[in-house]
Short mmCIF file of C-alpha atoms (C1' of nucleotides) in Angstrom, two decimals:
data_model
loop_
_atom_site.label_atom_id
_atom_site.label_comp_id
_atom_site.label_asym_id
_atom_site.label_seq_id
_atom_site.Cartn_x
_atom_site.Cartn_y
_atom_site.Cartn_z
CA UNK H 65 190.98 17.44 117.83
CA UNK H 66 193.65 15.06 119.68
CA UNK H 67 193.19 14.35 123.47
CA UNK H 68 196.27 16.80 124.25
CA UNK H 69 194.52 19.51 122.25
CA UNK H 70 190.87 18.77 123.91
CA UNK H 71 192.50 18.60 127.33
CA UNK H 72 194.25 21.97 126.92
CA UNK H 73 191.27 23.67 125.34
CA UNK H 74 188.89 22.69 128.22
CA UNK H 75 191.27 23.50 130.76
CA UNK H 76 192.26 20.15 132.17
CA UNK H 77 195.94 20.67 132.17
CA UNK H 78 198.02 21.32 135.56
CA UNK H 79 201.24 19.12 135.96
CA UNK H 80 202.49 16.09 134.17
CA UNK H 81 205.30 14.08 134.30
CA UNK H 82 205.14 13.50 130.27
CA UNK H 83 207.84 15.71 128.58
CA UNK H 84 204.98 16.72 126.21
CA UNK H 85 201.30 16.27 126.49
CA UNK H 86 201.32 15.01 123.04
CA UNK H 87 202.51 11.63 124.42
CA UNK H 88 198.61 11.24 125.00
CA UNK H 89 197.84 11.40 121.39
CA UNK H 90 199.66 8.22 120.59
CA UNK H 91 198.66 4.47 120.99
CA UNK H 92 196.12 3.82 123.62
CA UNK H 93 197.40 3.55 127.10
CA UNK H 94 196.00 1.90 130.39
CA UNK H 95 195.40 4.65 133.19
CA UNK H 96 193.77 4.65 136.43
CA UNK H 97 192.01 7.34 138.48
CA UNK H 98 190.68 6.60 142.04
CA UNK H 99 188.32 7.92 144.61
CA UNK H 100 188.55 7.27 148.39
CA UNK H 101 185.28 6.16 150.13
CA UNK H 102 185.48 9.05 152.72
CA UNK H 103 182.04 9.67 152.13
CA UNK H 104 178.76 7.84 150.48
CA UNK H 105 178.94 10.14 147.26
CA UNK H 106 181.29 11.91 145.22
CA UNK H 107 181.05 15.66 145.04
CA UNK H 108 181.13 18.00 141.99
CA UNK H 109 185.00 18.34 142.80
CA UNK H 110 185.40 14.47 141.95
CA UNK H 111 183.07 15.19 138.86
CA UNK H 112 185.70 17.43 137.15
CA UNK H 113 188.24 14.76 137.40
CA UNK H 114 185.47 12.10 135.99
CA UNK H 115 184.80 14.40 132.98
CA UNK H 116 188.57 14.48 132.29
CA UNK H 117 188.66 10.53 132.62
CA UNK H 118 185.76 10.41 129.95
CA UNK H 119 187.66 12.37 127.53
CA UNK H 120 190.72 10.08 127.92
CA UNK H 121 188.17 7.13 127.34
CA UNK H 122 186.56 8.60 124.27
CA UNK H 123 190.11 9.19 122.77
CA UNK H 124 190.76 5.40 122.95
CA UNK H 125 192.60 4.89 126.30
CA UNK H 126 191.70 2.22 128.56
CA UNK H 127 190.18 3.30 131.99
CA UNK H 128 190.63 1.65 135.33
CA UNK H 129 188.69 3.10 137.98
CA UNK H 130 189.66 2.57 141.51
CA UNK H 131 187.56 2.74 144.66
CA UNK H 132 190.02 3.25 147.77
CA UNK H 133 188.86 0.38 150.16
CA UNK H 134 192.37 0.39 151.57
CA UNK H 135 193.35 4.03 151.24
CA UNK H 136 189.85 4.86 152.78
CA UNK H 137 190.79 2.92 155.87
CA UNK H 138 193.66 5.23 156.60
CA UNK H 139 192.45 8.54 155.14
CA UNK H 140 194.52 10.95 152.99
CA UNK H 141 196.12 13.53 155.16
CA UNK H 142 197.38 15.84 152.31
CA UNK H 143 196.08 19.27 152.72
CA UNK H 144 194.50 18.64 155.98
CA UNK H 145 195.74 20.65 159.12
CA UNK H 146 194.72 18.06 161.57
CA UNK H 147 194.68 14.36 162.06
CA UNK H 148 191.28 12.70 160.96
CA UNK H 149 188.78 10.28 162.58
CA UNK H 150 189.18 6.76 161.37
CA UNK H 151 185.98 5.72 159.63
CA UNK H 152 184.24 2.81 160.82
CA UNK H 153 184.60 -0.45 158.41
CA UNK H 154 180.91 -0.78 157.95
CA UNK H 155 180.73 2.87 156.82
CA UNK H 156 183.50 2.30 154.30
CA UNK H 157 181.88 -0.71 153.01
CA UNK H 158 178.95 1.29 152.31
CA UNK H 159 180.52 4.18 150.86
CA UNK H 160 182.40 1.88 148.36
CA UNK H 161 179.18 0.38 146.95
CA UNK H 162 177.88 4.15 146.62
CA UNK H 163 180.78 5.20 144.82
CA UNK H 164 181.06 2.28 142.37
CA UNK H 165 177.47 2.82 141.67
CA UNK H 166 178.13 6.63 140.91
CA UNK H 167 181.08 5.30 138.58
CA UNK H 168 178.71 3.14 136.75
CA UNK H 169 176.25 5.97 136.16
CA UNK H 170 178.49 8.68 135.11
CA UNK H 171 180.37 6.35 132.66
CA UNK H 172 177.35 4.70 131.58
CA UNK H 173 177.84 3.30 128.01
CA UNK H 174 181.97 3.47 128.29
CA UNK H 175 184.34 0.87 128.59
CA UNK H 176 185.96 0.68 132.01
CA UNK H 177 186.99 -1.65 134.84
CA UNK H 178 186.52 -1.11 138.38
CA UNK H 179 188.98 -2.36 141.01
CA UNK H 180 189.11 -2.01 144.85
CA UNK H 181 192.68 -1.52 146.36
CA UNK H 182 191.64 -3.30 149.54
CA UNK H 183 191.81 -6.53 147.24
CA UNK H 184 195.39 -6.26 147.18
CA UNK H 185 195.92 -4.87 150.55
CA UNK H 186 193.98 -7.39 152.63
CA UNK H 187 196.35 -10.39 151.92
CA UNK H 188 199.45 -8.08 152.38
CA UNK H 189 201.58 -8.51 155.60
CA UNK H 190 203.08 -5.85 157.16
CA UNK H 191 206.66 -7.37 157.18
CA UNK H 192 206.13 -8.29 153.58
CA UNK H 193 205.14 -4.59 152.82
CA UNK H 194 208.12 -3.28 154.59
CA UNK H 195 210.46 -5.62 152.79
CA UNK H 196 209.19 -5.08 149.12
CA UNK H 197 207.96 -1.62 149.18
CA UNK H 198 209.19 0.07 152.25
CA UNK H 199 212.71 -0.68 151.41
CA UNK H 200 212.56 1.18 148.17
CA UNK H 201 211.04 4.52 149.67
CA UNK H 202 213.42 7.19 150.81
CA UNK H 203 212.50 8.78 154.03
CA UNK H 204 213.91 12.05 153.00
CA UNK H 205 211.22 12.43 150.20
CA UNK H 206 208.31 11.48 152.54
CA UNK H 207 209.72 13.94 155.04
CA UNK H 208 210.08 16.71 152.64
CA UNK H 209 206.27 16.97 151.70
CA UNK H 210 204.96 20.15 152.37
CA UNK H 211 201.86 19.10 154.59
CA UNK H 212 204.37 16.68 156.58
CA UNK H 213 206.47 19.74 157.19
CA UNK H 214 203.72 21.87 158.51
CA UNK H 215 201.90 19.30 160.57
CA UNK H 216 205.55 18.41 162.25
CA UNK H 217 206.48 22.14 162.75
CA UNK H 218 205.95 24.00 166.01
CA UNK H 219 202.42 25.04 165.46
CA UNK H 220 201.35 22.02 163.46
CA UNK H 221 199.05 19.43 165.03
CA UNK H 222 201.26 16.62 164.55
CA UNK H 223 200.69 13.48 162.42
CA UNK H 224 200.20 9.88 163.07
CA UNK H 225 202.31 7.10 161.62
CA UNK H 226 199.34 5.73 160.01
CA UNK H 227 198.36 9.02 158.05
CA UNK H 228 202.13 9.58 157.31
CA UNK H 229 202.21 6.18 155.63
CA UNK H 230 199.16 6.84 153.41
CA UNK H 231 201.07 7.93 150.37
CA UNK H 232 202.69 4.34 150.35
CA UNK H 233 199.50 2.72 149.95
CA UNK H 234 198.90 5.10 146.89
CA UNK H 235 202.16 4.27 145.36
CA UNK H 236 201.88 0.49 145.87
CA UNK H 237 198.42 0.95 144.16
CA UNK H 238 200.15 2.25 141.03
CA UNK H 239 202.78 -0.34 141.13
CA UNK H 240 200.17 -3.03 141.46
CA UNK H 241 197.95 -1.94 138.63
CA UNK H 242 201.36 -1.59 136.65
CA UNK H 243 202.28 -5.15 137.02
CA UNK H 244 198.62 -6.72 137.02
CA UNK H 245 197.04 -4.46 134.18
CA UNK H 246 199.83 -2.78 132.50
CA UNK H 247 198.70 0.72 133.86
CA UNK H 248 201.15 3.28 132.90
CA UNK H 249 199.12 6.44 133.60
CA UNK H 250 197.64 7.90 136.77
CA UNK H 251 195.25 10.63 136.31
CA UNK H 252 194.33 12.97 139.24
CA UNK H 253 193.30 16.21 140.84
CA UNK H 254 196.12 18.65 141.32
CA UNK H 255 195.89 18.14 145.19
CA UNK H 256 196.81 14.29 144.48
CA UNK H 257 199.98 15.25 142.62
CA UNK H 258 202.39 14.32 145.57
CA UNK H 259 200.85 10.92 146.28
CA UNK H 260 200.68 10.03 142.40
CA UNK H 261 204.07 10.95 141.82
CA UNK H 262 205.21 8.59 144.56
CA UNK H 263 203.94 5.75 142.58
CA UNK H 264 205.94 6.73 139.69
CA UNK H 265 208.92 6.74 141.73
CA UNK H 266 208.14 3.43 143.10
CA UNK H 267 207.60 1.77 139.77
CA UNK H 268 210.92 3.44 138.50
CA UNK H 269 212.79 1.99 141.48
CA UNK H 270 211.27 -1.50 141.63
CA UNK H 271 210.57 -2.25 137.73
CA UNK H 272 213.01 0.18 136.13
CA UNK H 273 209.98 1.25 134.18
CA UNK H 274 208.49 4.44 133.27
CA UNK H 275 204.84 5.45 134.45
CA UNK H 276 203.39 8.74 134.34
CA UNK H 277 200.98 11.25 136.15
CA UNK H 278 198.70 13.59 134.58
CA UNK H 279 196.96 15.97 137.08
CA UNK H 280 193.98 18.37 136.54
CA UNK H 281 193.79 21.73 138.09
CA UNK H 282 191.32 22.00 140.98
CA UNK H 283 188.43 24.07 140.07
CA UNK H 284 188.39 27.34 141.88
CA UNK H 285 185.52 29.97 141.66
CA UNK H 286 187.27 32.88 139.84
CA UNK H 287 184.86 35.40 141.68
CA UNK H 288 185.43 34.56 145.11
CA UNK H 289 188.83 32.61 144.68
CA UNK H 290 187.45 29.90 146.69
CA UNK H 291 187.77 26.16 146.12
CA UNK H 292 184.87 25.31 144.03
CA UNK H 293 182.07 22.81 145.00
CA UNK H 294 180.97 24.25 148.47
CA UNK H 295 177.91 26.03 149.23
CA UNK H 296 176.91 27.86 152.40
CA UNK H 297 174.64 24.60 153.02
CA UNK H 298 177.86 22.32 152.50
CA UNK H 299 179.19 20.42 149.32
CA UNK H 300 177.43 19.91 146.35
CA UNK H 301 176.96 15.98 146.05
CA UNK H 302 176.21 13.83 143.14
CA UNK H 303 174.02 11.74 145.29
CA UNK H 304 170.31 13.10 144.83
CA UNK H 305 169.47 11.94 148.56
CA UNK H 306 172.26 14.55 149.60
CA UNK H 307 171.89 17.23 147.06
CA UNK H 308 168.50 17.06 145.51
CA UNK H 309 168.29 17.19 141.60
CA UNK H 310 166.53 20.48 142.02
CA UNK H 311 169.20 21.91 144.21
CA UNK H 312 171.89 20.62 141.90
CA UNK H 313 170.40 22.35 138.87
CA UNK H 314 169.92 25.22 140.92
CA UNK H 315 173.51 25.33 141.87
CA UNK H 316 174.71 25.35 138.09
CA UNK H 317 172.15 27.82 137.10
CA UNK H 318 173.52 30.41 139.66
CA UNK H 319 177.10 30.20 138.53
CA UNK H 320 178.60 33.49 137.68
CA UNK H 321 179.32 34.75 134.27
CA UNK H 322 183.05 34.55 134.46
CA UNK H 323 182.94 30.96 135.76
CA UNK H 324 180.54 29.50 133.29
CA UNK H 325 182.91 29.76 130.44
CA UNK H 326 185.29 27.48 132.28
CA UNK H 327 182.63 25.30 133.54
CA UNK H 328 180.86 24.56 130.28
CA UNK H 329 184.32 23.06 128.86
CA UNK H 330 184.93 21.19 132.03
CA UNK H 331 181.64 19.92 132.98
CA UNK H 332 179.75 19.24 129.83
CA UNK H 333 180.71 16.90 126.94
CA UNK H 334 179.37 19.42 124.24
CA UNK H 335 181.86 19.85 121.64
CA UNK H 336 184.15 22.86 120.93
CA UNK H 337 181.80 24.17 118.18
CA UNK H 338 178.63 23.87 120.38
CA UNK H 339 180.08 25.53 123.36
CA UNK H 340 181.42 28.30 121.19
CA UNK H 341 177.99 28.86 119.68
CA UNK H 342 176.57 28.99 122.97
CA UNK H 343 178.95 31.49 124.39
CA UNK H 344 178.75 33.68 121.39
CA UNK H 345 174.87 34.05 122.03
CA UNK H 346 175.53 34.32 125.68
CA UNK H 347 178.04 37.36 125.31
CA UNK H 348 175.44 39.11 123.12
CA UNK H 349 172.86 38.85 125.72
CA UNK H 350 174.12 37.99 129.22
CA UNK H 351 170.97 38.70 131.00
CA UNK H 352 169.33 35.73 129.18
CA UNK H 353 171.75 33.53 130.86
CA UNK H 354 171.92 31.01 127.99
CA UNK H 355 175.27 29.73 128.99
CA UNK H 356 174.08 29.09 132.70
CA UNK H 357 170.97 27.12 131.47
CA UNK H 358 172.95 25.13 129.10
CA UNK H 359 175.46 24.26 131.74
CA UNK H 360 172.89 23.40 134.20
CA UNK H 361 170.82 21.30 132.15
CA UNK H 362 173.81 19.30 130.57
CA UNK H 363 175.34 18.66 133.95
CA UNK H 364 172.25 17.68 135.50
CA UNK H 365 171.43 15.37 132.57
CA UNK H 366 174.96 13.75 132.86
CA UNK H 367 174.53 13.06 136.60
CA UNK H 368 170.85 12.45 137.07
CA UNK H 369 169.73 11.42 133.79
CA UNK H 370 167.40 13.02 130.85
CA UNK H 371 164.05 12.45 132.35
CA UNK H 372 164.94 14.24 135.69
CA UNK H 373 167.00 16.95 134.15
CA UNK H 374 163.99 17.89 131.77
CA UNK H 375 161.53 17.64 134.88
CA UNK H 376 163.58 20.03 137.11
CA UNK H 377 164.04 22.37 134.26
CA UNK H 378 160.53 22.75 133.48
CA UNK H 379 159.66 23.09 137.27
CA UNK H 380 162.25 25.73 137.60
CA UNK H 381 160.73 27.83 134.61
CA UNK H 382 157.17 27.48 136.53
CA UNK H 383 158.76 28.72 139.90
CA UNK H 384 160.59 31.60 138.27
CA UNK H 385 157.75 32.58 135.89
CA UNK H 386 159.19 32.00 132.60
CA UNK H 387 156.55 29.44 131.87
CA UNK H 388 152.87 31.06 131.44
CA UNK H 389 150.46 30.03 134.37
CA UNK H 390 151.28 30.72 137.95
CA UNK H 391 149.19 27.81 138.87
CA UNK H 392 150.62 24.45 138.74
CA UNK H 393 149.59 21.41 136.49
CA UNK H 394 149.90 17.83 137.64
CA UNK H 395 153.21 17.28 136.16
CA UNK H 396 154.91 20.20 137.84
CA UNK H 397 153.04 19.59 141.18
CA UNK H 398 154.76 16.16 141.39
CA UNK H 399 158.08 17.40 140.81
CA UNK H 400 157.56 20.52 142.92
CA UNK H 401 156.15 18.68 146.03
CA UNK H 402 158.96 16.51 146.01
CA UNK H 403 161.21 19.57 146.54
CA UNK H 404 159.43 22.20 148.34
CA UNK H 405 157.95 22.20 151.87
CA UNK H 406 154.02 21.01 151.43
CA UNK H 407 151.65 22.34 153.80
CA UNK H 408 147.95 21.41 154.38
CA UNK H 409 145.56 24.09 154.81
CA UNK H 410 142.77 23.81 157.34
CA UNK H 411 139.77 26.03 157.04
CA UNK H 412 140.28 28.29 159.78
CA UNK H 413 144.33 28.54 158.85
CA UNK H 414 145.08 32.29 158.04
CA UNK H 415 147.49 33.14 155.34
CA UNK H 416 150.43 34.26 157.78
CA UNK H 417 149.89 31.02 159.86
CA UNK H 418 150.22 29.00 156.72
CA UNK H 419 153.61 30.97 155.80
CA UNK H 420 154.87 29.99 159.19
CA UNK H 421 153.86 26.36 158.67
CA UNK H 422 155.35 26.01 155.47
CA UNK H 423 158.60 27.86 157.03
CA UNK H 424 158.58 30.62 154.80
CA UNK H 425 158.18 33.04 157.89
CA UNK H 426 159.53 32.55 161.46
CA UNK H 427 156.52 34.29 163.24
CA UNK H 428 153.36 35.57 162.53
CA UNK H 429 154.68 38.97 162.95
CA UNK H 430 157.30 38.35 160.19
CA UNK H 431 154.66 36.73 158.09
CA UNK H 432 152.68 39.93 158.37
CA UNK H 433 155.44 42.12 157.50
CA UNK H 434 156.17 40.06 154.36
CA UNK H 435 152.61 40.69 153.17
CA UNK H 436 152.92 44.07 153.83
CA UNK H 437 156.16 44.32 151.92
CA UNK H 438 154.64 42.74 149.04
CA UNK H 439 156.96 39.76 149.34
CA UNK H 440 154.35 37.12 149.16
CA UNK H 441 153.09 35.82 145.91
CA UNK H 442 150.23 33.17 145.54
CA UNK H 443 149.71 31.43 142.27
CA UNK H 444 151.47 34.31 140.41
CA UNK H 445 149.34 36.89 142.08
CA UNK H 446 150.84 39.42 144.90
CA UNK H 447 149.15 39.15 147.83
CA UNK H 448 147.97 42.51 149.55
CA UNK H 449 145.99 41.42 152.52
CA UNK H 450 146.43 38.80 155.20
CA UNK H 451 143.71 36.82 153.79
CA UNK H 452 143.57 33.22 152.97
CA UNK H 453 140.72 33.64 150.61
CA UNK H 454 143.25 33.87 147.58
CA UNK H 455 143.75 30.22 147.99
CA UNK H 456 142.05 27.81 145.43
CA UNK H 457 141.39 24.39 145.77
CA UNK H 458 143.85 21.98 145.22
CA UNK H 459 147.77 22.99 144.83
CA UNK H 460 148.65 26.49 145.42
CA UNK H 461 152.15 27.65 144.68
CA UNK H 462 153.20 30.08 147.19
CA UNK H 463 156.38 32.31 146.75
CA UNK H 464 158.12 34.51 149.63
CA UNK H 465 160.89 36.86 148.24
CA UNK H 466 162.80 35.81 145.17
CA UNK H 467 163.60 32.12 145.78
CA UNK H 468 161.68 30.75 148.67
CA UNK H 469 158.68 28.43 147.76
CA UNK H 470 156.09 26.00 149.34
CA UNK H 471 153.14 24.25 148.02
CA UNK H 472 149.84 24.71 150.00
CA UNK H 473 147.03 21.97 149.64
CA UNK H 474 143.59 22.85 150.38
"C1'" G T 218 195.83 31.67 195.74
"C1'" C T 219 195.87 37.39 195.59
"C1'" A T 220 194.67 41.84 192.99
"C1'" G T 221 192.34 44.06 188.92
"C1'" G T 222 189.20 43.93 184.35
"C1'" G T 223 185.32 41.75 181.80
"C1'" A T 224 180.33 38.71 180.08
"C1'" U T 225 174.84 43.00 176.46
"C1'" G T 226 170.79 40.75 170.52
"C1'" G T 227 173.38 36.37 164.58
"C1'" U T 228 178.48 39.01 165.19
"C1'" G T 229 181.51 43.32 166.65
"C1'" G T 230 180.43 47.09 170.38
"C1'" A T 231 177.71 51.54 173.06
"C1'" G T 232 174.83 52.10 177.19
"C1'" C T 233 176.49 52.63 183.55
"C1'" G T 234 169.34 53.92 187.74
"C1'" G T 235 163.69 55.89 184.45
"C1'" U T 236 163.05 58.96 178.15
"C1'" C T 237 165.98 50.75 176.80
"C1'" A T 238 163.45 45.67 173.00
"C1'" A T 239 168.63 48.50 174.16
"C1'" A T 240 173.07 53.67 169.92
"C1'" C T 241 176.18 52.33 165.75
"C1'" A T 242 178.41 48.89 162.50
"C1'" C T 243 178.54 44.46 160.07
"C1'" G T 244 175.60 40.31 158.88
"C1'" G T 245 170.26 38.54 157.87
"C1'" C T 246 165.43 39.33 155.43
"C1'" A T 247 162.17 42.11 152.02
"C1'" G T 248 161.33 46.07 148.42
"C1'" A T 249 163.04 48.91 143.97
"C1'" C T 250 166.56 48.23 139.87
"C1'" U T 251 168.32 43.78 137.39
"C1'" G T 252 169.67 38.21 135.03
"C1'" U T 253 166.74 33.50 140.35
"C1'" A T 254 173.81 37.87 139.56
"C1'" A T 255 176.95 41.88 141.28
"C1'" A T 256 176.61 47.04 142.89
"C1'" U T 257 173.33 50.55 144.43
"C1'" C T 258 169.11 52.95 146.94
"C1'" U T 259 164.73 52.10 150.54
"C1'" G T 260 162.53 49.58 154.47
"C1'" U T 261 163.05 45.85 158.12
"C1'" U T 262 165.57 42.78 161.84
"C1'" G T 263 162.91 39.18 170.01
"C1'" G T 264 157.78 37.27 170.29
"C1'" C T 265 152.59 37.91 170.57
"C1'" U T 266 146.12 38.60 164.61
"C1'" U T 267 149.15 44.43 164.99
"C1'" A T 268 148.75 46.54 170.17
"C1'" U T 269 149.91 55.28 172.68
"C1'" G T 270 149.21 47.38 174.80
"C1'" C T 271 151.28 42.80 176.89
"C1'" C T 272 155.32 39.02 177.43
"C1'" U T 273 160.44 37.37 177.35
"C1'" A T 274 165.36 39.28 177.32
"C1'" C T 275 171.67 42.46 178.59
"C1'" G T 276 176.04 35.27 181.95
"C1'" G T 277 173.18 32.30 186.57
"C1'" G T 278 170.88 32.99 191.31
"C1'" G T 279 169.67 36.71 195.27
"C1'" G T 280 168.80 41.69 196.96
"C1'" U T 281 168.13 47.35 197.47
"C1'" U T 282 164.48 50.70 194.91
"C1'" C T 283 158.21 53.26 192.99
"C1'" G T 284 161.49 51.65 188.95
"C1'" A T 285 167.71 47.91 187.47
"C1'" A T 286 171.22 46.21 181.36
"C1'" U T 287 172.95 49.85 184.67
"C1'" C T 288 173.64 49.85 192.43
"C1'" C T 289 174.91 45.81 196.21
"C1'" C T 290 175.78 40.50 197.36
"C1'" U T 291 176.98 35.55 195.59
"C1'" C T 292 177.80 31.82 191.63
"C1'" U T 293 179.94 30.31 186.92
"C1'" C T 294 183.04 31.46 182.86
"C1'" C T 295 186.84 34.44 180.36
"C1'" C T 296 191.04 38.04 180.33
"C1'" U T 297 195.59 40.71 182.78
"C1'" G T 298 199.14 41.19 186.23
"C1'" C T 299 201.59 39.05 190.73
"C1'" A T 300 202.52 34.75 193.81
"C1'" C T 301 203.03 29.40 194.31
"C1'" C T 302 204.96 25.48 191.47
"C1'" A T 303 209.41 24.60 188.43
#
RNA sequence: GCAGGGAUGGUGGAGCGGUCAAACACGGCAGACUGUAAAUCUGUUGGCUUAUGCCUACGGGGGUUCGAAUCCCUCUCCCUGCACCA
């Protein structure tokens, strides 16, 4: 499969400046993709674009990965309804390091270069910037952008000169990389289209040369229609300190049937044959949720590594009873204890009190109600009386409802 | 500043002297059915080792009363008019 076919099949096609996607199938290009260090980790929203970048690399194109040390200092106003707080410098420095680290992990084994746009902005003076770049940017275009219009309108929140100018920095990045590394293509998410295209424009005016943009659609949950990547608890992060491996795995496992088809293509590196075979089996027995399991395992493996993916997969099967034995073996206990609330039971603790301690019930009354409802399962056995005698020495896996768990040590 | 209306549990919103831990709806949680899903049905939804009982709660404080979410005074905040300002 050629790259353009691959991207089309996987659903990575949105808008592009290329007259035909086939332009990607010719000789290798050098392209760049960037992430601003507005947080200390990427989210699964960024991951979609990263996956696309991997396909570019696999088809022989040369990747330049940018961390936005300079752009992060200002903050991208696009799509935001209000001015954002500036981030402290030390926070940006930390975030930059974290994101660079994630680049190295996600693209492990692939050829790529990492750059920081702060490196070329730090020595650039304001007057120099205005004379060389500012002179070539038409105001009409900058003012015409939709979010600028919204922000400046009667009800809008207004916009500062700094955020308004953000696009110039990103445009200059492209120009700089074009000159310095012969970058002729920027890939980005659909939300970055406006910023990216400004660079194409700048290169055309200043270098009289052609450069291009390839944007991927934003991933949307088809069932809810919402922008993807957020849960009730917040964003799904790639950093396991922010979203634990278990939560990460669970997130993918719970993807609905309609979305899982898209996500297998977007978020795994499995080839067409493998995905089609998986989906074929899946459609015969949706209840088995093979597609979700493959998705969850593959994505977790990619982001967190094989051993963690294996561990969390096995722990999940213990928790949800797919693996025999309600009681824990040592390996599972280690994984689960890192993930679940762990409570130490004293001799006089009653079962309801332990449920409260473990955060599985908010009061003794509620705990008793759960037991009466048959919602409490200890080591795979339903509990019928508020009696702590069901606990065995060592680790006990306790389950309340369908997916609230804790480990009780005795 | 004057006049009028309002503030109730996670949310909306009834209640207007005892029968109020507070209708009803939504949301939450649990059970059944399922696929750790959706839909549906059932239960539950202030706390207390479980009680025809006690405690805490209807914006804050004070009062009337045997008894107050309900009546009175006062404070705080919100809304609606009018005035002031322009």
